């Protein structure tokens, strides 16, 4: 039995309506006043790439744009981060890397795509070096979730990862001053004060908490009904599951790294949450669908209209 949530999820106007909502949040956040056009372009390209990822890999077994709609809704909750160009660039290149990595499923010869995927991660790490913490986990996920790992793949990933820094090093060689490069990598082992929750505001905690609850709901639902999906899709969702849990864990331990990891959490949580919202059809889930929408809008309003609670303090 199709309920209203299912009709909305499969509707052709769901994505345009959500896009308009996202643009409205950008405008209210200060797009025109602050001139955040480079950030907005990066965000828009990221949304387009997520549409490509969702449909090229058939992340939902029905025709639906719910993955992208969910991403826009979750990202809008963190509207206080819209002004960060480095954050938007990081998110864009992480999405680009995932788009390429998912194309190498069961193909341990796809060294070219792996090279470019990790080159994108390398560029993202130039914005936020802590992205490099994820690399060993991504290697494991490539081996066990994408079933595409070999010495050639690993070598291509390492070369891709260091390529952006290799180009950058030319400038440092010219200046003969490598101290900025060394300072860039220092935060990898000098992680700062853990559990310093004073760095986050009420609005940021609300966005994090709702994302965590929705993620866990999506994970439980997917693995309870995973037998309905193909093995390939189960492995892809396993990739998203482990990566989003790691991002949420890093934020919980090191809140001062909220910016880059909440953005990646939105990307990885979107398919899990969308699967729950689009592929359930009980009376309870129908109610939950609208409760989730209402809560997402309320958290967005909180971050829009309570700036005293929504300042981000960088480490």
CSV table of N, CA and C in Angstrom, one decimal, residues 134-285:
chain,number,residue,atom,x,y,z
A,134,UNK,N,40.8,9.5,7.3
A,134,UNK,CA,39.8,8.6,6.7
A,134,UNK,C,40.5,7.6,5.7
A,135,UNK,N,41.6,7.9,5.3
A,135,UNK,CA,42.2,7.2,4.2
A,135,UNK,C,42.4,5.7,4.5
A,136,UNK,N,43.0,5.3,5.7
A,136,UNK,CA,43.2,3.9,6.0
A,136,UNK,C,41.8,3.1,6.0
A,137,UNK,N,40.8,3.8,6.5
A,137,UNK,CA,39.5,3.2,6.6
A,137,UNK,C,38.9,3.0,5.2
A,138,UNK,N,39.1,4.0,4.3
A,138,UNK,CA,38.7,3.9,2.9
A,138,UNK,C,39.3,2.7,2.2
A,139,UNK,N,40.6,2.5,2.5
A,139,UNK,CA,41.3,1.4,1.9
A,139,UNK,C,40.7,0.1,2.4
A,140,UNK,N,40.3,0.0,3.6
A,140,UNK,CA,39.7,-1.2,4.1
A,140,UNK,C,38.3,-1.4,3.5
A,141,UNK,N,37.6,-0.3,3.3
A,141,UNK,CA,36.2,-0.4,2.7
A,141,UNK,C,36.3,-0.7,1.3
A,142,UNK,N,37.4,-0.3,0.6
A,142,UNK,CA,37.6,-0.7,-0.8
A,142,UNK,C,37.8,-2.2,-0.9
A,143,UNK,N,38.5,-2.7,0.1
A,143,UNK,CA,38.8,-4.2,0.0
A,143,UNK,C,37.6,-5.0,0.4
A,144,UNK,N,36.8,-4.6,1.4
A,144,UNK,CA,35.8,-5.5,1.9
A,144,UNK,C,34.4,-5.1,1.4
A,145,UNK,N,34.2,-3.8,1.1
A,145,UNK,CA,32.8,-3.4,0.6
A,145,UNK,C,32.8,-3.3,-0.9
A,146,UNK,N,33.8,-2.8,-1.5
A,146,UNK,CA,33.9,-2.6,-3.0
A,146,UNK,C,34.6,-3.8,-3.6
A,147,UNK,N,35.2,-4.6,-2.8
A,147,UNK,CA,35.9,-5.8,-3.3
A,147,UNK,C,36.8,-5.5,-4.5
A,148,UNK,N,37.6,-4.4,-4.3
A,148,UNK,CA,38.5,-3.9,-5.4
A,148,UNK,C,39.7,-3.4,-4.7
A,149,UNK,N,40.7,-4.3,-4.5
A,149,UNK,CA,41.9,-3.8,-3.8
A,149,UNK,C,43.0,-4.8,-4.2
A,150,UNK,N,44.1,-4.2,-4.5
A,150,UNK,CA,45.3,-4.9,-4.9
A,150,UNK,C,46.5,-4.0,-4.7
A,151,UNK,N,47.7,-4.5,-4.9
A,151,UNK,CA,48.9,-3.7,-4.8
A,151,UNK,C,48.9,-2.5,-5.8
A,152,UNK,N,48.4,-2.8,-7.0
A,152,UNK,CA,48.3,-1.8,-8.0
A,152,UNK,C,47.3,-0.7,-7.6
A,153,UNK,N,46.2,-1.1,-7.1
A,153,UNK,CA,45.2,-0.2,-6.6
A,153,UNK,C,45.7,0.7,-5.5
A,154,UNK,N,46.4,0.0,-4.5
A,154,UNK,CA,46.9,0.8,-3.4
A,154,UNK,C,48.0,1.8,-3.8
A,155,UNK,N,48.9,1.3,-4.8
A,155,UNK,CA,49.9,2.2,-5.3
A,155,UNK,C,49.3,3.4,-6.0
A,156,UNK,N,48.3,3.2,-6.8
A,156,UNK,CA,47.6,4.3,-7.5
A,156,UNK,C,46.9,5.2,-6.5
A,157,UNK,N,46.4,4.7,-5.4
A,157,UNK,CA,45.8,5.6,-4.4
A,157,UNK,C,46.8,6.4,-3.7
A,158,UNK,N,47.9,5.9,-3.4
A,158,UNK,CA,49.0,6.7,-2.7
A,158,UNK,C,49.5,7.7,-3.7
A,159,UNK,N,49.8,7.4,-4.9
A,159,UNK,CA,50.3,8.4,-5.9
A,159,UNK,C,49.2,9.5,-6.1
A,160,UNK,N,48.0,9.1,-6.2
A,160,UNK,CA,46.9,10.1,-6.4
A,160,UNK,C,46.8,11.0,-5.2
A,161,UNK,N,47.0,10.5,-4.0
A,161,UNK,CA,46.9,11.2,-2.7
A,161,UNK,C,48.0,12.3,-2.6
A,162,UNK,N,49.2,11.9,-3.0
A,162,UNK,CA,50.3,12.8,-2.9
A,162,UNK,C,50.5,13.8,-4.1
A,163,UNK,N,49.8,13.5,-5.2
A,163,UNK,CA,49.9,14.3,-6.4
A,163,UNK,C,49.6,15.8,-6.1
A,164,UNK,N,48.5,16.2,-5.5
A,164,UNK,CA,48.3,17.6,-5.2
A,164,UNK,C,49.4,18.3,-4.4
A,165,UNK,N,50.0,17.5,-3.5
A,165,UNK,CA,51.1,18.0,-2.7
A,165,UNK,C,52.4,18.1,-3.5
A,166,UNK,N,52.5,17.2,-4.4
A,166,UNK,CA,53.7,17.2,-5.3
A,166,UNK,C,53.7,18.5,-6.1
A,167,UNK,N,52.5,18.9,-6.7
A,167,UNK,CA,52.5,20.1,-7.4
A,167,UNK,C,52.7,21.3,-6.5
A,168,UNK,N,52.1,21.3,-5.3
A,168,UNK,CA,52.3,22.4,-4.3
A,168,UNK,C,53.8,22.5,-3.9
A,169,UNK,N,54.5,21.4,-3.8
A,169,UNK,CA,55.8,21.4,-3.3
A,169,UNK,C,56.8,22.2,-4.3
A,170,UNK,N,56.4,22.3,-5.6
A,170,UNK,CA,57.2,23.0,-6.5
A,170,UNK,C,57.3,24.5,-6.0
A,171,UNK,N,56.2,25.0,-5.5
A,171,UNK,CA,56.3,26.4,-5.0
A,171,UNK,C,57.2,26.5,-3.8
A,172,UNK,N,57.1,25.5,-2.9
A,172,UNK,CA,57.9,25.6,-1.7
A,172,UNK,C,59.4,25.4,-2.1
A,173,UNK,N,59.7,24.6,-3.1
A,173,UNK,CA,61.1,24.4,-3.6
A,173,UNK,C,61.6,25.8,-4.1
A,174,UNK,N,60.7,26.5,-4.8
A,174,UNK,CA,61.1,27.8,-5.4
A,174,UNK,C,61.4,28.7,-4.2
A,175,UNK,N,60.6,28.7,-3.2
A,175,UNK,CA,60.8,29.6,-2.0
A,175,UNK,C,61.9,29.0,-1.1
A,176,UNK,N,62.2,27.8,-1.3
A,176,UNK,CA,63.1,27.0,-0.4
A,176,UNK,C,62.7,27.2,1.1
A,177,UNK,N,61.4,27.0,1.3
A,177,UNK,CA,60.8,27.1,2.7
A,177,UNK,C,59.7,26.1,2.8
A,178,UNK,N,60.0,25.0,3.5
A,178,UNK,CA,59.0,23.9,3.6
A,178,UNK,C,58.2,24.0,4.9
A,179,UNK,N,58.4,25.0,5.7
A,179,UNK,CA,57.8,25.1,7.0
A,179,UNK,C,56.2,25.2,6.9
A,180,UNK,N,55.7,25.9,5.9
A,180,UNK,CA,54.2,25.9,5.8
A,180,UNK,C,53.6,24.5,5.5
A,181,UNK,N,54.4,23.7,4.8
A,181,UNK,CA,53.9,22.3,4.5
A,181,UNK,C,54.0,21.5,5.7
A,182,UNK,N,55.0,21.6,6.5
A,182,UNK,CA,55.1,20.9,7.8
A,182,UNK,C,54.1,21.3,8.7
A,183,UNK,N,53.8,22.6,8.8
A,183,UNK,CA,52.7,23.1,9.7
A,183,UNK,C,51.4,22.6,9.3
A,184,UNK,N,51.2,22.4,8.0
A,184,UNK,CA,49.9,21.9,7.5
A,184,UNK,C,49.6,20.5,8.0
A,185,UNK,N,50.7,19.6,8.1
A,185,UNK,CA,50.5,18.2,8.6
A,185,UNK,C,50.5,18.1,10.1
A,186,UNK,N,51.0,19.1,10.8
A,186,UNK,CA,51.1,19.0,12.3
A,186,UNK,C,49.8,18.6,12.9
A,187,UNK,N,48.6,19.2,12.5
A,187,UNK,CA,47.3,18.8,13.2
A,187,UNK,C,47.0,17.3,13.1
A,188,UNK,N,47.6,16.6,12.2
A,188,UNK,CA,47.3,15.1,12.1
A,188,UNK,C,47.7,14.4,13.4
A,189,UNK,N,48.7,14.8,14.1
A,189,UNK,CA,49.1,14.2,15.4
A,189,UNK,C,48.9,15.1,16.6
A,190,UNK,N,48.7,16.4,16.4
A,190,UNK,CA,48.4,17.3,17.5
A,190,UNK,C,46.9,17.6,17.4
A,191,UNK,N,46.1,16.7,17.9
A,191,UNK,CA,44.7,16.7,17.7
A,191,UNK,C,43.9,17.7,18.5
A,192,UNK,N,44.5,18.3,19.5
A,192,UNK,CA,43.8,19.3,20.3
A,192,UNK,C,43.1,18.6,21.5
A,193,UNK,N,42.3,19.4,22.2
A,193,UNK,CA,41.7,18.9,23.4
A,193,UNK,C,40.4,18.1,23.0
A,194,UNK,N,40.4,16.9,23.4
A,194,UNK,CA,39.2,16.1,23.1
A,194,UNK,C,38.0,16.4,24.0
A,195,UNK,N,36.8,16.2,23.5
A,195,UNK,CA,35.6,16.4,24.3
A,195,UNK,C,35.4,17.8,24.8
A,196,UNK,N,35.9,18.7,24.0
A,196,UNK,CA,35.7,20.2,24.4
A,196,UNK,C,34.4,20.7,23.7
A,197,UNK,N,33.3,20.4,24.3
A,197,UNK,CA,32.0,20.6,23.7
A,197,UNK,C,31.6,22.1,23.8
A,198,UNK,N,32.4,22.9,24.5
A,198,UNK,CA,32.1,24.4,24.5
A,198,UNK,C,32.3,25.0,23.1
A,199,UNK,N,33.0,24.3,22.2
A,199,UNK,CA,33.3,24.8,20.9
A,199,UNK,C,32.0,24.8,20.0
A,200,UNK,N,31.1,23.9,20.4
A,200,UNK,CA,29.9,23.8,19.5
A,200,UNK,C,28.7,24.6,20.2
A,201,UNK,N,27.9,25.0,19.3
A,201,UNK,CA,26.7,25.8,19.8
A,201,UNK,C,25.5,24.9,19.8
A,202,UNK,N,24.4,25.4,20.3
A,202,UNK,CA,23.1,24.7,20.4
A,202,UNK,C,22.7,24.3,19.0
A,203,UNK,N,22.8,25.2,18.1
A,203,UNK,CA,22.3,24.9,16.7
A,203,UNK,C,23.1,23.8,16.1
A,204,UNK,N,24.4,23.8,16.3
A,204,UNK,CA,25.3,22.8,15.8
A,204,UNK,C,25.0,21.4,16.4
A,205,UNK,N,24.8,21.4,17.7
A,205,UNK,CA,24.5,20.2,18.4
A,205,UNK,C,23.2,19.6,17.9
A,206,UNK,N,22.2,20.5,17.6
A,206,UNK,CA,20.9,20.1,17.1
A,206,UNK,C,21.0,19.4,15.8
A,207,UNK,N,21.8,20.0,14.9
A,207,UNK,CA,22.1,19.4,13.6
A,207,UNK,C,22.8,18.1,13.7
A,208,UNK,N,23.8,18.0,14.6
A,208,UNK,CA,24.5,16.8,14.8
A,208,UNK,C,23.6,15.7,15.4
A,209,UNK,N,22.9,16.1,16.4
A,209,UNK,CA,22.0,15.1,17.1
A,209,UNK,C,21.0,14.5,16.1
A,210,UNK,N,20.3,15.4,15.4
A,210,UNK,CA,19.3,14.9,14.5
A,210,UNK,C,19.9,14.0,13.4
A,211,UNK,N,21.0,14.4,12.9
A,211,UNK,CA,21.7,13.6,11.8
A,211,UNK,C,22.1,12.2,12.4
A,212,UNK,N,22.6,12.2,13.6
A,212,UNK,CA,23.0,10.9,14.2
A,212,UNK,C,21.8,10.0,14.4
A,213,UNK,N,20.6,10.6,14.9
A,213,UNK,CA,19.4,9.8,15.1
A,213,UNK,C,18.9,9.3,13.8
A,214,UNK,N,18.8,10.1,12.8
A,214,UNK,CA,18.3,9.7,11.5
A,214,UNK,C,19.3,8.6,10.9
A,215,UNK,N,20.6,8.8,11.1
A,215,UNK,CA,21.5,7.9,10.5
A,215,UNK,C,21.3,6.5,11.2
A,216,UNK,N,21.2,6.4,12.5
A,216,UNK,CA,21.0,5.2,13.2
A,216,UNK,C,19.7,4.5,12.8
A,217,UNK,N,18.7,5.4,12.6
A,217,UNK,CA,17.4,4.8,12.1
A,217,UNK,C,17.5,4.2,10.7
A,218,UNK,N,18.2,4.9,9.9
A,218,UNK,CA,18.4,4.4,8.5
A,218,UNK,C,19.2,3.1,8.5
A,219,UNK,N,20.3,3.1,9.4
A,219,UNK,CA,21.1,1.9,9.4
A,219,UNK,C,20.3,0.7,9.9
A,220,UNK,N,19.5,0.8,11.0
A,220,UNK,CA,18.7,-0.3,11.5
A,220,UNK,C,17.7,-0.7,10.5
A,221,UNK,N,17.0,0.2,9.8
A,221,UNK,CA,16.0,-0.1,8.8
A,221,UNK,C,16.7,-0.9,7.6
A,222,UNK,N,17.8,-0.3,7.1
A,222,UNK,CA,18.4,-1.0,6.0
A,222,UNK,C,18.8,-2.4,6.2
A,223,UNK,N,19.5,-2.6,7.3
A,223,UNK,CA,20.0,-4.0,7.6
A,223,UNK,C,18.9,-4.9,8.0
A,224,UNK,N,17.8,-4.4,8.5
A,224,UNK,CA,16.6,-5.2,8.8
A,224,UNK,C,16.0,-5.7,7.5
A,225,UNK,N,16.0,-4.8,6.4
A,225,UNK,CA,15.3,-5.2,5.2
A,225,UNK,C,16.3,-5.3,4.0
A,226,UNK,N,17.6,-5.5,4.3
A,226,UNK,CA,18.6,-5.5,3.3
A,226,UNK,C,18.5,-6.7,2.3
A,227,UNK,N,17.8,-7.7,2.7
A,227,UNK,CA,17.6,-8.9,1.9
A,227,UNK,C,16.8,-8.5,0.6
A,228,UNK,N,16.1,-7.4,0.6
A,228,UNK,CA,15.3,-7.0,-0.6
A,228,UNK,C,16.2,-6.3,-1.6
A,229,UNK,N,17.4,-5.9,-1.2
A,229,UNK,CA,18.4,-5.3,-2.2
A,229,UNK,C,19.4,-6.2,-2.7
A,230,UNK,N,20.0,-5.8,-3.8
A,230,UNK,CA,21.1,-6.6,-4.4
A,230,UNK,C,22.3,-6.6,-3.5
A,231,UNK,N,23.2,-7.6,-3.6
A,231,UNK,CA,24.4,-7.7,-2.8
A,231,UNK,C,25.2,-6.5,-3.1
A,232,UNK,N,25.3,-6.0,-4.3
A,232,UNK,CA,26.1,-4.8,-4.6
A,232,UNK,C,25.6,-3.6,-3.8
A,233,UNK,N,24.3,-3.4,-3.7
A,233,UNK,CA,23.8,-2.3,-3.0
A,233,UNK,C,24.0,-2.5,-1.5
A,234,UNK,N,24.0,-3.7,-1.0
A,234,UNK,CA,24.2,-3.9,0.5
A,234,UNK,C,25.7,-3.5,0.8
A,235,UNK,N,26.6,-3.9,-0.1
A,235,UNK,CA,28.0,-3.5,0.1
A,235,UNK,C,28.2,-2.0,0.1
A,236,UNK,N,27.5,-1.3,-0.9
A,236,UNK,CA,27.6,0.1,-1.0
A,236,UNK,C,27.1,0.8,0.3
A,237,UNK,N,26.0,0.3,0.8
A,237,UNK,CA,25.4,0.9,2.0
A,237,UNK,C,26.3,0.6,3.2
A,238,UNK,N,27.0,-0.6,3.2
A,238,UNK,CA,27.9,-0.8,4.2
A,238,UNK,C,29.1,0.2,4.2
A,239,UNK,N,29.5,0.6,3.0
A,239,UNK,CA,30.5,1.6,2.9
A,239,UNK,C,30.1,2.9,3.5
A,240,UNK,N,28.8,3.3,3.2
A,240,UNK,CA,28.3,4.6,3.7
A,240,UNK,C,28.1,4.4,5.2
A,241,UNK,N,27.7,3.3,5.7
A,241,UNK,CA,27.5,3.1,7.2
A,241,UNK,C,28.8,3.3,8.0
A,242,UNK,N,29.8,2.6,7.6
A,242,UNK,CA,31.1,2.7,8.3
A,242,UNK,C,31.7,4.1,8.3
A,243,UNK,N,31.6,4.7,7.1
A,243,UNK,CA,32.2,6.0,7.0
A,243,UNK,C,31.4,7.1,7.8
A,244,UNK,N,30.1,7.0,7.7
A,244,UNK,CA,29.3,8.0,8.5
A,244,UNK,C,29.4,7.9,10.0
A,245,UNK,N,29.5,6.6,10.4
A,245,UNK,CA,29.7,6.4,11.9
A,245,UNK,C,31.1,6.9,12.3
A,246,UNK,N,32.1,6.7,11.5
A,246,UNK,CA,33.4,7.2,11.8
A,246,UNK,C,33.4,8.8,11.9
A,247,UNK,N,32.7,9.4,10.9
A,247,UNK,CA,32.7,10.9,11.0
A,247,UNK,C,31.9,11.4,12.2
A,248,UNK,N,30.8,10.7,12.6
A,248,UNK,CA,30.1,11.1,13.8
A,248,UNK,C,30.9,10.9,15.0
A,249,UNK,N,31.7,9.8,15.0
A,249,UNK,CA,32.5,9.5,16.2
A,249,UNK,C,33.6,10.5,16.3
A,250,UNK,N,34.3,10.9,15.2
A,250,UNK,CA,35.3,12.0,15.3
A,250,UNK,C,34.8,13.3,15.8
A,251,UNK,N,33.6,13.7,15.4
A,251,UNK,CA,32.9,14.9,15.9
A,251,UNK,C,32.7,14.8,17.4
A,252,UNK,N,32.2,13.6,17.8
A,252,UNK,CA,31.9,13.4,19.2
A,252,UNK,C,33.2,13.5,20.1
A,253,UNK,N,34.3,13.1,19.6
A,253,UNK,CA,35.5,13.1,20.4
A,253,UNK,C,36.3,14.4,20.2
A,254,UNK,N,36.3,14.9,18.9
A,254,UNK,CA,37.0,16.1,18.6
A,254,UNK,C,36.0,17.2,18.0
A,255,UNK,N,35.2,17.8,18.8
A,255,UNK,CA,34.2,18.7,18.3
A,255,UNK,C,34.7,19.9,17.4
A,256,UNK,N,36.0,20.2,17.7
A,256,UNK,CA,36.6,21.4,16.9
A,256,UNK,C,36.8,21.0,15.4
A,257,UNK,N,36.6,19.7,15.1
A,257,UNK,CA,36.7,19.4,13.7
A,257,UNK,C,35.3,19.1,13.1
A,258,UNK,N,34.3,19.8,13.6
A,258,UNK,CA,32.9,19.7,13.2
A,258,UNK,C,32.7,20.0,11.7
A,259,UNK,N,33.3,21.1,11.3
A,259,UNK,CA,33.1,21.5,9.9
A,259,UNK,C,33.3,20.5,8.8
A,260,UNK,N,34.5,19.9,8.7
A,260,UNK,CA,34.7,19.0,7.5
A,260,UNK,C,33.9,17.7,7.7
A,261,UNK,N,33.8,17.2,9.0
A,261,UNK,CA,33.3,15.8,9.1
A,261,UNK,C,31.7,15.8,9.2
A,262,UNK,N,31.1,16.9,9.6
A,262,UNK,CA,29.7,16.9,9.5
A,262,UNK,C,29.2,17.0,8.1
A,263,UNK,N,30.0,17.7,7.2
A,263,UNK,CA,29.7,17.8,5.8
A,263,UNK,C,29.8,16.4,5.1
A,264,UNK,N,30.8,15.6,5.5
A,264,UNK,CA,30.9,14.3,4.9
A,264,UNK,C,29.9,13.4,5.5
A,265,UNK,N,29.5,13.6,6.8
A,265,UNK,CA,28.5,12.8,7.4
A,265,UNK,C,27.1,13.0,6.7
A,266,UNK,N,26.8,14.2,6.2
A,266,UNK,CA,25.6,14.5,5.5
A,266,UNK,C,25.6,13.7,4.2
A,267,UNK,N,26.7,13.6,3.5
A,267,UNK,CA,26.8,12.9,2.2
A,267,UNK,C,26.5,11.4,2.5
A,268,UNK,N,27.2,10.8,3.5
A,268,UNK,CA,27.1,9.4,3.7
A,268,UNK,C,25.8,9.0,4.4
A,269,UNK,N,25.2,9.9,5.1
A,269,UNK,CA,23.9,9.6,5.8
A,269,UNK,C,22.7,9.7,4.8
A,270,UNK,N,22.9,10.5,3.8
A,270,UNK,CA,21.7,10.7,2.9
A,270,UNK,C,21.1,9.5,2.3
A,271,UNK,N,21.9,8.5,1.7
A,271,UNK,CA,21.4,7.3,1.2
A,271,UNK,C,20.7,6.5,2.3
A,272,UNK,N,21.2,6.4,3.5
A,272,UNK,CA,20.6,5.6,4.5
A,272,UNK,C,19.3,6.2,5.0
A,273,UNK,N,19.2,7.5,5.1
A,273,UNK,CA,18.0,8.1,5.6
A,273,UNK,C,17.0,8.1,4.4
A,274,UNK,N,17.4,8.3,3.2
A,274,UNK,CA,16.5,8.2,2.0
A,274,UNK,C,15.9,6.9,1.8
A,275,UNK,N,16.7,5.8,2.1
A,275,UNK,CA,16.2,4.4,2.0
A,275,UNK,C,15.1,4.2,2.9
A,276,UNK,N,15.2,4.7,4.1
A,276,UNK,CA,14.1,4.6,5.1
A,276,UNK,C,12.9,5.4,4.7
A,277,UNK,N,13.1,6.6,4.3
A,277,UNK,CA,12.0,7.5,3.9
A,277,UNK,C,11.2,7.1,2.7
A,278,UNK,N,12.0,6.5,1.7
A,278,UNK,CA,11.4,6.2,0.4
A,278,UNK,C,10.8,4.7,0.4
A,279,UNK,N,11.4,3.8,1.1
A,279,UNK,CA,11.0,2.4,1.0
A,279,UNK,C,10.3,1.8,2.2
A,280,UNK,N,9.8,2.6,3.0
A,280,UNK,CA,8.9,2.1,4.1
A,280,UNK,C,7.5,2.6,3.8
A,281,UNK,N,6.5,1.9,4.3
A,281,UNK,CA,5.1,2.3,3.9
A,281,UNK,C,4.1,1.9,5.0
A,282,UNK,N,4.5,2.0,6.2
A,282,UNK,CA,3.6,1.7,7.3
A,282,UNK,C,3.0,3.0,7.9
A,283,UNK,N,2.0,2.9,8.7
A,283,UNK,CA,1.3,4.1,9.2
A,283,UNK,C,2.3,4.9,10.1
A,284,UNK,N,3.1,4.1,10.9
A,284,UNK,CA,4.1,4.8,11.8
A,284,UNK,C,5.2,5.5,11.0
A,285,UNK,N,5.7,4.8,9.9
A,285,UNK,CA,6.8,5.5,9.1
A,285,UNK,C,6.2,6.7,8.3
